Amino acid sequence: MKVLRPARLLAVVAGLAALLVAAIALGLAWGPSDLSPADALRVLLDADATGPAADIVRRIRLPRVAAGALVGAALSVAGVVFQALLRNPLADPFVLGISGGAALGGVLVLALGAALGLGASAVPPAAFAGALLTTAALFGASGLRGRLAATTLLLTGVVFNAFASAAIVFLASLGGMAEGTSIFLWLIGNLAAARTEILAPLALLFALGLACALPLARTLNLVALGDETAEQLGVSVETAKRILLLATALMVGAAVSVSGLIGFVGLIVPHALRLVLGPDHRLLVPASALAGAAFLVVCDAAARSVLPGRELPVGAITALVGGPLFLVLMRRERARGWLT
Amino acid sequence: MSARLALEGVAARLGDRAVLAGVDLAVAPGEIVGLVGRNGAGKTTLLRIAAGTLAPDAGRVTLDGSEIASFDRRARARIVALVPQDTQVPFPFSVAELVLMGRTPHLGFLGFEDAHDLDVARAAMQRMGIEALADRAAPTLSGGERQLAVVARALAQEPRLLLLDEPTAFLDLRHRLEVLTVLRERAADGASALVVSHDLGLAARFCDRLVLLGDGRVLAEGPPRDVLSPDTLRAAFGIEAEIVTAPDGTPLVVPRSVTTR
């Protein structure tokens, strides 16, 4: 019988880490001025390197690649965690409405920021504040004192996202053309605003989320079977759910604050990995972090390179690749009898 | 010797409905007790309370003489295993992985199963006759196969008390007999079981005692031939039935009609 052994976990993590390094090399190399991936890595690792190549790699591309890796990892881990917690393979990082709250906060600044004297740098903090408020409201609405029921959480999230979209449309129609364009780009999701300053808080919140999800990965296996089963096996289900929901919400809030709503990453990365690696979360959680990071870094490199002289929002790439890919993954899952 | 499981004056409410209104029940070591009664009589709620996953609103629950609430969750899960009614698995865990999850309360800090855990799980699958399904994904199993896997998981938990909520509902006759035979084997080793069942014939044949639950109270309890009478069946289920006796003395319920009032 096939069961997870620590050696397999290490092998998978090592393999995906190598994939991430390759993706990072690509991400540093691709762009308007082409470098080879090897050169890009050499310039990055050589502390004495100077010249335009070193400037491009270190000042322009590195912060962006790092942000892409962190956002991709955060969204994928959040996807895998929410899918298990809600016992729903369709859940994604945005399903609980946290993204809607973050988007509302960000769009508020984009639409009205100029009038209030706030620049683009105020968008991430405002979006994160929106995510925090939504998380608080979500916990309040679905019963912090009672049991956190999957259905209540899902319904609250759907309503919250719908409300946030309506408010965003309202805000967008208040602003002018320029605001409209920036709101549109932000909602599709892009990494163009990734700056060095936002990396530390993003990394911190991602690390916090991962530090909660990794030790609770086996608990996720049990919660995926249902609260009753997990509970009777000695798991404190409600405590685990609260920790995971809160840590994941913060992680999603941080990711959305930096990049807007990059879709599909948190849905397809866990599905693809489950097809290859199986459903054990001890493997899926670290694998999602690494593969999600690599996937978004490559998508963003493509976003910077496919159209000469201009760049696409990476959210458009993930949706263009992710939509059809998800259908393919779903067909394979059906063929294996995993879906009915 | 104290009872393996004892409930004293247990009451429970769901919303504003009183589901259990003062239930006393005891299961001795090595004893199999069948819990029977009509739909909505409170059987599942009673099992949850006995498993420690639901706290009663009133009354006392003890395991081997100690309050169930005084156990650490993992310690409790090494003593009691619950086989719930809903066994749907929305993710493609293999049968082997499902059964190994029964080892959860026995695992060490890192949460990886060792060779002993694998042996216990393999033996549980063999006992339930599902070792050939070990690598099958849960969503591809039939309802009955999944039920056997969940019983195997409970066996892998190595509990002293098995609580089973209609474990045979989706099973054919042979597999029903198989599950109940396994319970008798465990009982011979000193384990106890409390089994919810709507199959009164099998319950009468395999249980040492029956507890008949109705409207949150114990309507009758004792050896099957005392509990299964036309009067108690009318009171508990609202049916008219004859009781005939099998050659080995087992009472058999032959339903005739719905009681009209």
PDB file of N, CA, C and O in Angstrom, chain B residues 179-202:
ATOM      1  N   VAL B 179     -19.338  -7.516   9.699  1.00  0.00           N
ATOM      2  CA  VAL B 179     -19.088  -6.427  10.654  1.00  0.00           C
ATOM      3  C   VAL B 179     -19.465  -6.872  12.065  1.00  0.00           C
ATOM      4  O   VAL B 179     -18.706  -6.680  13.022  1.00  0.00           O
ATOM      5  N   LEU B 180     -20.636  -7.493  12.196  1.00  0.00           N
ATOM      6  CA  LEU B 180     -21.075  -7.882  13.535  1.00  0.00           C
ATOM      7  C   LEU B 180     -20.217  -9.008  14.106  1.00  0.00           C
ATOM      8  O   LEU B 180     -19.976  -9.061  15.309  1.00  0.00           O
ATOM      9  N   THR B 181     -19.737  -9.897  13.232  1.00  0.00           N
ATOM     10  CA  THR B 181     -18.825 -10.945  13.699  1.00  0.00           C
ATOM     11  C   THR B 181     -17.523 -10.355  14.221  1.00  0.00           C
ATOM     12  O   THR B 181     -16.998 -10.780  15.255  1.00  0.00           O
ATOM     13  N   VAL B 182     -17.017  -9.340  13.513  1.00  0.00           N
ATOM     14  CA  VAL B 182     -15.801  -8.661  13.980  1.00  0.00           C
ATOM     15  C   VAL B 182     -16.041  -8.037  15.349  1.00  0.00           C
ATOM     16  O   VAL B 182     -15.198  -8.138  16.241  1.00  0.00           O
ATOM     17  N   LEU B 183     -17.220  -7.428  15.529  1.00  0.00           N
ATOM     18  CA  LEU B 183     -17.515  -6.839  16.837  1.00  0.00           C
ATOM     19  C   LEU B 183     -17.517  -7.906  17.926  1.00  0.00           C
ATOM     20  O   LEU B 183     -17.015  -7.694  19.026  1.00  0.00           O
ATOM     21  N   ARG B 184     -18.104  -9.087  17.608  1.00  0.00           N
ATOM     22  CA  ARG B 184     -18.118 -10.172  18.606  1.00  0.00           C
ATOM     23  C   ARG B 184     -16.691 -10.614  18.943  1.00  0.00           C
ATOM     24  O   ARG B 184     -16.372 -10.880  20.093  1.00  0.00           O
ATOM     25  N   GLU B 185     -15.822 -10.669  17.917  1.00  0.00           N
ATOM     26  CA  GLU B 185     -14.419 -11.025  18.175  1.00  0.00           C
ATOM     27  C   GLU B 185     -13.777 -10.037  19.136  1.00  0.00           C
ATOM     28  O   GLU B 185     -13.085 -10.420  20.083  1.00  0.00           O
ATOM     29  N   ARG B 186     -14.017  -8.748  18.866  1.00  0.00           N
ATOM     30  CA  ARG B 186     -13.425  -7.708  19.728  1.00  0.00           C
ATOM     31  C   ARG B 186     -13.991  -7.824  21.139  1.00  0.00           C
ATOM     32  O   ARG B 186     -13.289  -7.637  22.118  1.00  0.00           O
ATOM     33  N   ALA B 187     -15.299  -8.125  21.224  1.00  0.00           N
ATOM     34  CA  ALA B 187     -15.921  -8.262  22.540  1.00  0.00           C
ATOM     35  C   ALA B 187     -15.305  -9.425  23.307  1.00  0.00           C
ATOM     36  O   ALA B 187     -15.081  -9.350  24.515  1.00  0.00           O
ATOM     37  N   ALA B 188     -14.971 -10.512  22.579  1.00  0.00           N
ATOM     38  CA  ALA B 188     -14.336 -11.659  23.233  1.00  0.00           C
ATOM     39  C   ALA B 188     -12.975 -11.262  23.802  1.00  0.00           C
ATOM     40  O   ALA B 188     -12.509 -11.831  24.796  1.00  0.00           O
ATOM     41  N   ASP B 189     -12.337 -10.239  23.182  1.00  0.00           N
ATOM     42  CA  ASP B 189     -11.063  -9.726  23.701  1.00  0.00           C
ATOM     43  C   ASP B 189     -11.253  -8.660  24.770  1.00  0.00           C
ATOM     44  O   ASP B 189     -10.285  -8.036  25.199  1.00  0.00           O
ATOM     45  N   GLY B 190     -12.514  -8.384  25.142  1.00  0.00           N
ATOM     46  CA  GLY B 190     -12.758  -7.441  26.223  1.00  0.00           C
ATOM     47  C   GLY B 190     -13.204  -6.066  25.783  1.00  0.00           C
ATOM     48  O   GLY B 190     -13.502  -5.214  26.622  1.00  0.00           O
ATOM     49  N   ALA B 191     -13.231  -5.804  24.475  1.00  0.00           N
ATOM     50  CA  ALA B 191     -13.718  -4.504  24.017  1.00  0.00           C
ATOM     51  C   ALA B 191     -15.242  -4.460  24.098  1.00  0.00           C
ATOM     52  O   ALA B 191     -15.890  -5.500  24.185  1.00  0.00           O
ATOM     53  N   SER B 192     -15.796  -3.269  24.092  1.00  0.00           N
ATOM     54  CA  SER B 192     -17.251  -3.117  24.158  1.00  0.00           C
ATOM     55  C   SER B 192     -17.730  -2.403  22.911  1.00  0.00           C
ATOM     56  O   SER B 192     -16.950  -1.746  22.235  1.00  0.00           O
ATOM     57  N   ALA B 193     -19.015  -2.523  22.643  1.00  0.00           N
ATOM     58  CA  ALA B 193     -19.565  -1.819  21.486  1.00  0.00           C
ATOM     59  C   ALA B 193     -20.979  -1.359  21.777  1.00  0.00           C
ATOM     60  O   ALA B 193     -21.745  -2.040  22.468  1.00  0.00           O
ATOM     61  N   LEU B 194     -21.303  -0.185  21.277  1.00  0.00           N
ATOM     62  CA  LEU B 194     -22.664   0.332  21.291  1.00  0.00           C
ATOM     63  C   LEU B 194     -23.012   0.583  19.829  1.00  0.00           C
ATOM     64  O   LEU B 194     -22.365   1.384  19.165  1.00  0.00           O
ATOM     65  N   VAL B 195     -24.002  -0.155  19.325  1.00  0.00           N
ATOM     66  CA  VAL B 195     -24.285  -0.151  17.889  1.00  0.00           C
ATOM     67  C   VAL B 195     -25.705   0.336  17.628  1.00  0.00           C
ATOM     68  O   VAL B 195     -26.666  -0.244  18.136  1.00  0.00           O
ATOM     69  N   VAL B 196     -25.807   1.384  16.835  1.00  0.00           N
ATOM     70  CA  VAL B 196     -27.129   1.812  16.380  1.00  0.00           C
ATOM     71  C   VAL B 196     -27.488   0.984  15.167  1.00  0.00           C
ATOM     72  O   VAL B 196     -26.680   0.827  14.252  1.00  0.00           O
ATOM     73  N   SER B 197     -28.692   0.418  15.165  1.00  0.00           N
ATOM     74  CA  SER B 197     -29.083  -0.364  14.000  1.00  0.00           C
ATOM     75  C   SER B 197     -30.592  -0.342  13.814  1.00  0.00           C
ATOM     76  O   SER B 197     -31.351  -0.271  14.775  1.00  0.00           O
ATOM     77  N   HIS B 198     -30.997  -0.362  12.556  1.00  0.00           N
ATOM     78  CA  HIS B 198     -32.419  -0.536  12.253  1.00  0.00           C
ATOM     79  C   HIS B 198     -32.720  -1.982  11.874  1.00  0.00           C
ATOM     80  O   HIS B 198     -33.858  -2.322  11.587  1.00  0.00           O
ATOM     81  N   ASP B 199     -31.666  -2.805  11.828  1.00  0.00           N
ATOM     82  CA  ASP B 199     -31.860  -4.207  11.500  1.00  0.00           C
ATOM     83  C   ASP B 199     -32.074  -4.969  12.806  1.00  0.00           C
ATOM     84  O   ASP B 199     -31.130  -5.432  13.447  1.00  0.00           O
ATOM     85  N   LEU B 200     -33.354  -5.068  13.222  1.00  0.00           N
ATOM     86  CA  LEU B 200     -33.641  -5.630  14.544  1.00  0.00           C
ATOM     87  C   LEU B 200     -33.273  -7.105  14.626  1.00  0.00           C
ATOM     88  O   LEU B 200     -32.884  -7.602  15.678  1.00  0.00           O
ATOM     89  N   GLY B 201     -33.358  -7.808  13.500  1.00  0.00           N
ATOM     90  CA  GLY B 201     -33.032  -9.230  13.503  1.00  0.00           C
ATOM     91  C   GLY B 201     -31.564  -9.451  13.839  1.00  0.00           C
ATOM     92  O   GLY B 201     -31.230 -10.233  14.743  1.00  0.00           O
ATOM     93  N   LEU B 202     -30.686  -8.733  13.129  1.00  0.00           N
ATOM     94  CA  LEU B 202     -29.258  -8.883  13.403  1.00  0.00           C
ATOM     95  C   LEU B 202     -28.907  -8.359  14.791  1.00  0.00           C
ATOM     96  O   LEU B 202     -28.087  -8.940  15.499  1.00  0.00           O
TER      97      LEU B 202
END
